[in-house]
Amino acid sequence: MNSPRSASSGEASSSRADRYDPKSWGLTTQVATQVVARGGDDRSDAKASADPTIGKPVGGDTWELFVSCLPADAMEQQFDLRSPYFIALHELGGAGGGQLLTAIAKRLNVPIKRLVIRRQSFGTELATLSFFDLRATNGQTVRVYGTDAQSDEVTRNQLRRVLMARSRMCVVLTPSMTQAEWASGLTALAQTLQEQRARTRSLVFVPQADSTVLAALIAGFSRRVVVPVATAPASARAVEAWPFLVASWNKLHASTSPDTPLSLQWLLDSTWPDESPATPPTSASAVAQADAPQLRDDQLLHLHAYANGVAACKGVEACCIFNVLTLQMQARAGRSAVAADVMMRQGRVLVATMQASSVALGLGKVIREGVIKLAEHFVVLRLIRGAPNMLLMVITQYDSDADLAALKAEMSQQDRFFKAAIAR
């Protein structure tokens, strides 16, 4: 069945012969040859091109891409040649996620950039896409696109479908609407993913209203598509879902091998920069921070004593204290073989998820402690008071609630010891 794009314009068929010419897009033959050598879409993380740049810079955070075919066809080919690690922000039945893109970029203190697509030889502006770039833990760039292109309606819809289908993760903002509008938007989205043979690996809904009707519609939608579907906690301010979105991205890209260092993984930081005008922008922890001076060497030794004291409690298998921002291990104890990178990475994901849920419930961002009860274990997350950004993570066997109470008593005692050490 012909796609709407191929059937809608005679211009597309007339330029079909040169649509694959890399020179018309300002690309080099060497890059195209590398893509053929890798072959197919099954590119490993190590081999995939890490360069997300499309077009040529012209100044003012603006790039230009000259094409001799439909803009959507050109972008589709660009995504075959460039890095596939990007996120698409889309609004269900709305303006394509432009407001969410702007809100997140403002909170992250990153500039909004533009990609202007122009007609080859004439320079006529065909469409403009907005995006911003983030730095992953491996030093590479993850691009975030808004699907609302500045263009005519046909071109805008074509670009929207390509961005959603080719993104690694597609975020769908679902505003307050009627049941019929929700159903219509979800049906159109399902058709887009099916017709475009979507390569997206995760679809995350960000509801702006807590509705059982919407939850039921999303559940039905998830059965019609092959893409894994997740739903963020409902919040009137969609920007507050960013920690959840980062946690979803990191879950998708975290290595299954505990030996893989963070420097080789496409992980993002879920924290907001400091918005205080009195100091330069710095990262803020996803958990509450206590006002305290920088730790001295002797105080760091007390963190090791803290970890050893907790690890001595009955049932404790693993205990670690790490910087939740930099993922630097400060102290570790216990007999568990769980890798340090795995504990730190999962600890930060859990904190980000709890924070997103707390904000959605209107309870604020401050998280002092969290306890997760599993089938046979407890996972305890606790802020180390007096140590900026330091998080205690404990994995302990579950025998009785008395064991958990004893563990908390030990942590409280270690808090007092550490507070006394800081005061010296």
Short mmCIF file of C-alpha atoms in Angstrom, two decimals:
data_model
loop_
_atom_site.label_atom_id
_atom_site.label_comp_id
_atom_site.label_asym_id
_atom_site.label_seq_id
_atom_site.Cartn_x
_atom_site.Cartn_y
_atom_site.Cartn_z
CA MET A 1 0.00 0.00 0.00
CA ASN A 2 1.41 3.39 -1.00
CA SER A 3 2.16 5.78 1.84
CA PRO A 4 0.39 9.16 1.92
CA ARG A 5 3.73 10.80 1.33
CA SER A 6 4.48 9.02 -1.95
CA ALA A 7 0.98 9.47 -3.32
CA SER A 8 0.40 13.07 -2.35
CA SER A 9 2.79 14.91 -4.65
CA GLY A 10 3.98 14.63 -8.23
CA GLU A 11 7.09 16.47 -7.19
CA ALA A 12 8.14 13.51 -5.06
CA SER A 13 8.05 11.12 -8.02
CA SER A 14 9.84 13.54 -10.33
CA SER A 15 12.78 13.84 -7.90
CA ARG A 16 12.86 10.18 -6.94
CA ALA A 17 15.96 9.56 -9.06
CA ASP A 18 18.18 11.92 -7.08
CA ARG A 19 16.61 11.51 -3.62
CA TYR A 20 19.45 9.22 -2.49
CA ASP A 21 22.27 11.48 -3.68
CA PRO A 22 24.30 12.34 -0.55
CA LYS A 23 25.85 15.37 -2.24
CA SER A 24 22.46 17.10 -2.41
CA TRP A 25 22.40 17.08 1.40
CA GLY A 26 25.95 18.24 1.95
CA LEU A 27 27.23 14.79 2.95
CA THR A 28 30.52 13.16 1.99
CA THR A 29 30.84 9.93 0.07
CA GLN A 30 32.97 8.52 2.88
CA VAL A 31 30.10 8.75 5.38
CA ALA A 32 27.73 7.02 3.01
CA THR A 33 30.27 4.25 2.42
CA GLN A 34 30.57 3.69 6.17
CA VAL A 35 26.83 3.21 6.45
CA VAL A 36 26.87 0.52 3.78
CA ALA A 37 29.73 -1.22 5.56
CA ARG A 38 27.77 -1.40 8.81
CA GLY A 39 24.74 -2.67 7.00
CA GLY A 40 21.07 -2.65 7.95
CA ASP A 41 19.38 -1.17 10.99
CA ASP A 42 20.79 -3.71 13.44
CA ARG A 43 23.67 -1.49 14.42
CA SER A 44 25.35 -2.10 17.74
CA ASP A 45 25.95 0.76 20.16
CA ALA A 46 29.69 0.54 19.54
CA LYS A 47 29.37 0.78 15.75
CA ALA A 48 26.47 3.22 15.34
CA SER A 49 27.46 6.71 14.20
CA ALA A 50 27.45 9.01 17.21
CA ASP A 51 27.17 12.21 15.16
CA PRO A 52 23.61 13.64 15.29
CA THR A 53 24.47 16.69 13.17
CA ILE A 54 22.15 17.21 10.22
CA GLY A 55 22.82 20.02 7.75
CA LYS A 56 25.42 22.78 7.92
CA PRO A 57 25.70 25.42 10.66
CA VAL A 58 24.90 28.99 9.60
CA GLY A 59 25.18 30.67 13.01
CA GLY A 60 22.69 31.59 15.69
CA ASP A 61 22.04 27.95 16.75
CA THR A 62 20.69 27.32 13.24
CA TRP A 63 21.50 24.57 10.75
CA GLU A 64 20.41 24.38 7.11
CA LEU A 65 19.70 21.25 5.09
CA PHE A 66 19.25 21.58 1.32
CA VAL A 67 17.15 18.84 -0.26
CA SER A 68 15.92 17.88 -3.70
CA CYS A 69 13.07 15.71 -2.41
CA LEU A 70 10.32 15.85 0.20
CA PRO A 71 11.58 17.05 3.62
CA ALA A 72 10.26 13.91 5.31
CA ASP A 73 12.11 11.68 2.81
CA ALA A 74 15.30 13.69 3.37
CA MET A 75 15.04 13.37 7.16
CA GLU A 76 14.37 9.66 6.87
CA GLN A 77 17.59 9.21 4.92
CA GLN A 78 19.48 11.43 7.35
CA PHE A 79 18.43 9.22 10.24
CA ASP A 80 19.83 6.25 8.33
CA LEU A 81 23.16 8.04 8.06
CA ARG A 82 23.32 9.78 11.42
CA SER A 83 23.00 8.83 15.07
CA PRO A 84 19.71 7.05 15.88
CA TYR A 85 19.92 8.16 19.52
CA PHE A 86 17.25 10.84 19.68
CA ILE A 87 13.97 11.51 21.48
CA ALA A 88 10.79 12.81 19.82
CA LEU A 89 8.33 14.93 21.83
CA HIS A 90 4.79 14.76 20.48
CA GLU A 91 1.46 16.07 21.71
CA LEU A 92 -1.56 13.84 21.15
CA GLY A 93 -3.89 15.65 18.78
CA GLY A 94 -2.08 18.91 19.43
CA ALA A 95 0.88 21.10 18.57
CA GLY A 96 3.53 18.41 18.45
CA GLY A 97 5.23 18.86 21.81
CA GLY A 98 6.64 22.32 21.10
CA GLN A 99 5.63 23.71 24.48
CA LEU A 100 7.08 20.70 26.32
CA LEU A 101 10.32 21.01 24.35
CA THR A 102 10.62 24.69 25.30
CA ALA A 103 9.78 24.06 28.96
CA ILE A 104 12.34 21.26 29.36
CA ALA A 105 15.07 23.21 27.57
CA LYS A 106 14.44 26.21 29.82
CA ARG A 107 14.67 24.10 32.98
CA LEU A 108 17.87 22.43 31.72
CA ASN A 109 19.40 25.77 30.68
CA VAL A 110 20.14 24.52 27.16
CA PRO A 111 19.48 26.50 23.97
CA ILE A 112 16.73 25.65 21.51
CA LYS A 113 18.25 25.07 18.08
CA ARG A 114 16.70 25.07 14.61
CA LEU A 115 17.08 22.89 11.57
CA VAL A 116 15.86 24.72 8.45
CA ILE A 117 15.12 22.48 5.47
CA ARG A 118 15.40 24.31 2.13
CA ARG A 119 14.86 23.47 -1.53
CA GLN A 120 18.08 22.62 -3.39
CA SER A 121 19.24 25.35 -5.85
CA PHE A 122 16.39 27.70 -4.88
CA GLY A 123 16.82 28.11 -1.13
CA THR A 124 13.07 28.10 -0.52
CA GLU A 125 12.30 27.28 3.12
CA LEU A 126 10.27 24.07 3.26
CA ALA A 127 10.20 23.33 6.99
CA THR A 128 11.89 24.17 10.29
CA LEU A 129 12.40 21.74 13.18
CA SER A 130 13.25 22.71 16.77
CA PHE A 131 15.52 20.62 19.00
CA PHE A 132 18.08 20.70 21.80
CA ASP A 133 21.07 18.49 22.60
CA LEU A 134 22.03 16.66 25.80
CA ARG A 135 25.29 14.99 26.76
CA ALA A 136 25.18 11.28 27.64
CA THR A 137 27.54 9.55 30.08
CA ASN A 138 29.62 8.25 27.16
CA GLY A 139 30.30 11.83 26.02
CA GLN A 140 28.06 11.53 22.96
CA THR A 141 25.04 13.68 22.08
CA VAL A 142 21.40 12.71 22.55
CA ARG A 143 19.12 14.98 20.53
CA VAL A 144 15.55 15.88 21.56
CA TYR A 145 13.23 16.92 18.71
CA GLY A 146 9.82 18.53 18.86
CA THR A 147 7.56 17.00 16.22
CA ASP A 148 5.77 20.28 15.48
CA ALA A 149 7.55 21.54 12.36
CA GLN A 150 6.99 25.05 11.05
CA SER A 151 5.63 24.18 7.63
CA ASP A 152 2.47 23.54 5.69
CA GLU A 153 0.11 20.98 7.18
CA VAL A 154 0.99 18.12 4.81
CA THR A 155 4.75 18.48 5.30
CA ARG A 156 4.31 18.91 9.06
CA ASN A 157 2.35 15.67 9.35
CA GLN A 158 4.87 13.79 7.21
CA LEU A 159 7.80 14.99 9.33
CA ARG A 160 5.89 14.20 12.52
CA ARG A 161 5.39 10.59 11.43
CA VAL A 162 9.06 10.16 10.51
CA LEU A 163 10.31 11.65 13.79
CA MET A 164 8.03 9.45 15.90
CA ALA A 165 8.81 6.28 13.95
CA ARG A 166 12.60 6.75 13.83
CA SER A 167 13.20 7.98 17.39
CA ARG A 168 14.73 5.71 20.02
CA MET A 169 12.08 6.95 22.47
CA CYS A 170 8.87 8.75 21.59
CA VAL A 171 7.23 10.86 24.31
CA VAL A 172 3.51 11.53 23.86
CA LEU A 173 2.02 14.39 25.87
CA THR A 174 -1.66 13.66 26.51
CA PRO A 175 -3.55 16.83 27.55
CA SER A 176 -7.04 16.96 29.03
CA MET A 177 -9.43 15.99 26.24
CA THR A 178 -12.73 14.23 25.72
CA GLN A 179 -12.82 10.45 25.54
CA ALA A 180 -13.56 10.64 21.81
CA GLU A 181 -10.56 12.90 21.19
CA TRP A 182 -8.26 10.63 23.18
CA ALA A 183 -9.51 7.57 21.28
CA SER A 184 -9.12 9.30 17.90
CA GLY A 185 -5.59 10.48 18.71
CA LEU A 186 -4.48 7.05 19.91
CA THR A 187 -5.93 5.37 16.83
CA ALA A 188 -4.03 7.77 14.55
CA LEU A 189 -0.84 7.19 16.54
CA ALA A 190 -1.19 3.41 16.24
CA GLN A 191 -1.70 3.71 12.48
CA THR A 192 1.40 5.91 12.18
CA LEU A 193 3.58 3.40 14.01
CA GLN A 194 2.25 0.53 11.88
CA GLU A 195 2.46 2.29 8.50
CA GLN A 196 5.92 3.74 9.13
CA ARG A 197 7.32 0.38 10.34
CA ALA A 198 8.41 2.14 13.53
CA ARG A 199 11.91 1.57 14.85
CA THR A 200 11.24 3.37 18.12
CA ARG A 201 12.05 1.17 21.11
CA SER A 202 9.95 2.88 23.75
CA LEU A 203 6.76 4.94 23.83
CA VAL A 204 6.10 6.98 26.98
CA PHE A 205 2.79 8.75 27.65
CA VAL A 206 2.80 11.87 29.80
CA PRO A 207 -0.81 12.47 30.93
CA GLN A 208 -1.77 15.91 32.19
CA ALA A 209 -4.91 14.56 33.84
CA ASP A 210 -5.36 11.55 36.11
CA SER A 211 -8.11 9.63 34.32
CA THR A 212 -9.13 5.98 34.49
CA VAL A 213 -10.67 6.38 31.05
CA LEU A 214 -7.34 7.49 29.59
CA ALA A 215 -5.54 4.66 31.39
CA ALA A 216 -7.93 2.13 29.84
CA LEU A 217 -7.48 3.64 26.37
CA ILE A 218 -3.68 3.52 26.69
CA ALA A 219 -3.89 -0.11 27.84
CA GLY A 220 -5.92 -0.94 24.73
CA PHE A 221 -3.48 1.01 22.57
CA SER A 222 -0.51 -0.96 23.94
CA ARG A 223 -2.09 -4.19 22.69
CA ARG A 224 -2.29 -2.83 19.13
CA VAL A 225 1.38 -1.89 18.75
CA VAL A 226 4.63 -3.82 19.11
CA VAL A 227 6.43 -0.91 20.82
CA PRO A 228 6.78 -1.17 24.63
CA VAL A 229 4.51 1.40 26.29
CA ALA A 230 4.98 3.17 29.63
CA THR A 231 2.96 5.89 31.37
CA ALA A 232 4.44 8.64 33.53
CA PRO A 233 2.63 9.83 36.68
CA ALA A 234 -0.08 12.34 35.76
CA SER A 235 0.86 15.99 36.29
CA ALA A 236 -0.64 19.27 35.14
CA ARG A 237 2.93 20.50 34.56
CA ALA A 238 4.29 18.04 32.03
CA VAL A 239 7.87 19.28 32.53
CA GLU A 240 7.87 17.60 35.95
CA ALA A 241 7.80 14.23 34.17
CA TRP A 242 11.37 14.75 32.91
CA PRO A 243 12.99 12.58 35.65
CA PHE A 244 10.61 9.76 34.70
CA LEU A 245 11.46 10.19 31.01
CA VAL A 246 15.18 10.05 31.76
CA ALA A 247 14.64 6.95 33.91
CA SER A 248 12.80 5.34 30.97
CA TRP A 249 15.62 6.27 28.59
CA ASN A 250 18.27 4.93 30.95
CA LYS A 251 16.36 1.70 31.47
CA LEU A 252 16.28 1.26 27.71
CA HIS A 253 20.00 1.91 27.24
CA ALA A 254 21.57 0.54 30.41
CA SER A 255 23.90 -2.32 29.63
CA THR A 256 22.86 -5.80 30.70
CA SER A 257 26.49 -6.59 31.46
CA PRO A 258 27.64 -5.41 34.89
CA ASP A 259 31.17 -5.05 33.51
CA THR A 260 30.21 -2.32 31.02
CA PRO A 261 31.48 1.06 32.30
CA LEU A 262 29.22 4.12 32.25
CA SER A 263 31.57 5.74 29.74
CA LEU A 264 30.29 3.29 27.12
CA GLN A 265 26.57 3.70 27.80
CA TRP A 266 24.02 6.20 26.46
CA LEU A 267 22.68 7.31 29.85
CA LEU A 268 21.31 10.74 30.78
CA ASP A 269 21.25 12.74 34.02
CA SER A 270 17.76 13.33 35.43
CA THR A 271 18.69 16.30 37.64
CA TRP A 272 17.80 19.95 37.02
CA PRO A 273 20.49 22.64 36.98
CA ASP A 274 20.49 25.13 39.85
CA GLU A 275 18.28 28.07 38.90
CA SER A 276 19.74 30.41 41.53
CA PRO A 277 20.98 33.66 39.83
CA ALA A 278 23.56 34.26 42.55
CA THR A 279 25.80 31.38 41.47
CA PRO A 280 26.79 29.81 38.14
CA PRO A 281 24.48 26.96 37.02
CA THR A 282 25.44 23.72 38.72
CA SER A 283 23.81 20.33 38.91
CA ALA A 284 21.31 19.75 41.71
CA SER A 285 20.70 16.37 43.26
CA ALA A 286 17.52 14.40 42.54
CA VAL A 287 17.26 13.90 46.28
CA ALA A 288 17.15 16.48 49.05
CA GLN A 289 20.50 17.99 49.95
CA ALA A 290 21.53 19.14 53.42
CA ASP A 291 23.64 22.25 53.77
CA ALA A 292 27.11 21.03 54.65
CA PRO A 293 30.77 21.81 53.93
CA GLN A 294 32.90 19.75 51.60
CA LEU A 295 33.98 16.48 53.20
CA ARG A 296 37.51 16.09 54.48
CA ASP A 297 39.54 12.90 54.14
CA ASP A 298 38.85 11.92 57.73
CA GLN A 299 35.14 12.47 57.18
CA LEU A 300 35.23 10.21 54.13
CA LEU A 301 36.69 7.55 56.39
CA HIS A 302 33.58 7.86 58.53
CA LEU A 303 31.50 6.99 55.45
CA HIS A 304 33.37 3.70 55.28
CA ALA A 305 32.61 3.13 58.96
CA TYR A 306 28.98 3.99 58.23
CA ALA A 307 28.78 1.37 55.47
CA ASN A 308 30.52 -1.28 57.54
CA GLY A 309 28.19 -0.67 60.49
CA VAL A 310 25.09 -1.05 58.32
CA ALA A 311 26.52 -4.14 56.55
CA ALA A 312 26.93 -5.83 59.94
CA CYS A 313 23.16 -5.83 60.50
CA LYS A 314 21.30 -9.11 60.14
CA GLY A 315 20.35 -10.00 56.56
CA VAL A 316 22.24 -7.19 54.82
CA GLU A 317 23.72 -8.45 51.54
CA ALA A 318 25.05 -5.23 50.05
CA CYS A 319 25.54 -1.66 51.20
CA CYS A 320 27.05 1.23 49.30
CA ILE A 321 27.35 5.00 49.65
CA PHE A 322 27.82 6.93 46.43
CA ASN A 323 27.46 10.37 44.88
CA VAL A 324 24.10 10.29 43.12
CA LEU A 325 25.22 12.96 40.64
CA THR A 326 28.63 11.71 39.57
CA LEU A 327 28.06 8.01 40.35
CA GLN A 328 31.34 7.87 42.26
CA MET A 329 31.50 5.13 44.89
CA GLN A 330 32.62 6.38 48.31
CA ALA A 331 32.11 3.28 50.46
CA ARG A 332 30.93 -0.27 49.97
CA ALA A 333 30.42 -3.29 52.23
CA GLY A 334 28.57 -6.59 52.21
CA ARG A 335 28.93 -10.01 50.65
CA SER A 336 26.78 -9.51 47.54
CA ALA A 337 28.40 -9.86 44.12
CA VAL A 338 26.24 -7.11 42.59
CA ALA A 339 28.52 -4.80 40.60
CA ALA A 340 29.08 -1.29 41.92
CA ASP A 341 28.02 0.33 38.63
CA VAL A 342 24.76 -1.62 38.66
CA MET A 343 23.89 -0.59 42.22
CA MET A 344 24.67 3.08 41.63
CA ARG A 345 22.88 3.26 38.31
CA GLN A 346 19.75 1.51 39.56
CA GLY A 347 19.80 3.54 42.76
CA ARG A 348 19.71 6.75 40.79
CA VAL A 349 16.91 5.45 38.57
CA LEU A 350 14.84 4.55 41.65
CA VAL A 351 15.39 7.98 43.17
CA ALA A 352 14.40 9.73 39.93
CA THR A 353 11.24 7.63 39.66
CA MET A 354 10.25 8.31 43.28
CA GLN A 355 10.85 12.02 42.79
CA ALA A 356 8.68 12.11 39.66
CA SER A 357 5.86 10.32 41.47
CA SER A 358 6.18 12.63 44.49
CA VAL A 359 5.93 15.72 42.29
CA ALA A 360 2.94 14.30 40.40
CA LEU A 361 1.15 13.74 43.71
CA GLY A 362 1.83 17.32 44.74
CA LEU A 363 4.16 16.26 47.58
CA GLY A 364 7.27 18.11 46.42
CA LYS A 365 10.72 16.92 45.35
CA VAL A 366 12.33 16.24 48.72
CA ILE A 367 13.04 12.56 49.29
CA ARG A 368 14.62 11.61 52.61
CA GLU A 369 14.23 7.84 52.51
CA GLY A 370 12.63 5.12 50.43
CA VAL A 371 11.96 1.46 51.20
CA ILE A 372 11.00 -1.02 48.48
CA LYS A 373 9.69 -4.42 49.58
CA LEU A 374 10.37 -7.23 47.12
CA ALA A 375 9.50 -10.92 47.35
CA GLU A 376 12.44 -11.81 49.58
CA HIS A 377 14.37 -8.54 49.97
CA PHE A 378 14.16 -4.92 50.98
CA VAL A 379 15.90 -2.15 49.03
CA VAL A 380 16.50 0.90 51.23
CA LEU A 381 17.53 4.30 49.87
CA ARG A 382 18.52 6.99 52.36
CA LEU A 383 20.04 10.45 52.19
CA ILE A 384 23.26 10.83 54.19
CA ARG A 385 22.58 13.98 56.17
CA GLY A 386 25.50 16.36 56.09
CA ALA A 387 27.10 14.82 53.01
CA PRO A 388 26.06 16.62 49.80
CA ASN A 389 24.63 14.26 47.15
CA MET A 390 25.61 11.13 49.10
CA LEU A 391 23.06 8.33 48.93
CA LEU A 392 23.02 5.14 50.98
CA MET A 393 21.65 2.07 49.20
CA VAL A 394 21.10 -1.17 51.12
CA ILE A 395 19.94 -4.58 49.87
CA THR A 396 18.82 -6.79 52.74
CA GLN A 397 16.97 -10.09 53.06
CA TYR A 398 13.43 -9.95 54.36
CA ASP A 399 12.84 -12.16 57.39
CA SER A 400 10.69 -9.95 59.59
CA ASP A 401 9.76 -6.31 60.09
CA ALA A 402 11.90 -6.40 63.22
CA ASP A 403 15.00 -6.81 61.05
CA LEU A 404 14.07 -3.72 59.06
CA ALA A 405 13.48 -1.79 62.30
CA ALA A 406 16.92 -2.84 63.56
CA LEU A 407 18.48 -1.74 60.29
CA LYS A 408 16.85 1.69 60.52
CA ALA A 409 18.02 2.02 64.14
CA GLU A 410 21.58 1.29 63.04
CA MET A 411 21.35 3.87 60.24
CA SER A 412 20.07 6.48 62.69
CA GLN A 413 22.98 5.75 65.01
CA GLN A 414 25.46 6.04 62.14
CA ASP A 415 23.82 9.35 61.19
CA ARG A 416 24.60 10.66 64.66
CA PHE A 417 28.20 9.43 64.47
CA PHE A 418 28.68 11.04 61.08
CA LYS A 419 27.07 14.32 62.20
CA ALA A 420 29.51 14.46 65.12
CA ALA A 421 32.42 13.86 62.72
CA ILE A 422 31.26 16.70 60.43
CA ALA A 423 31.04 19.09 63.37
CA ARG A 424 34.67 18.61 64.38
#
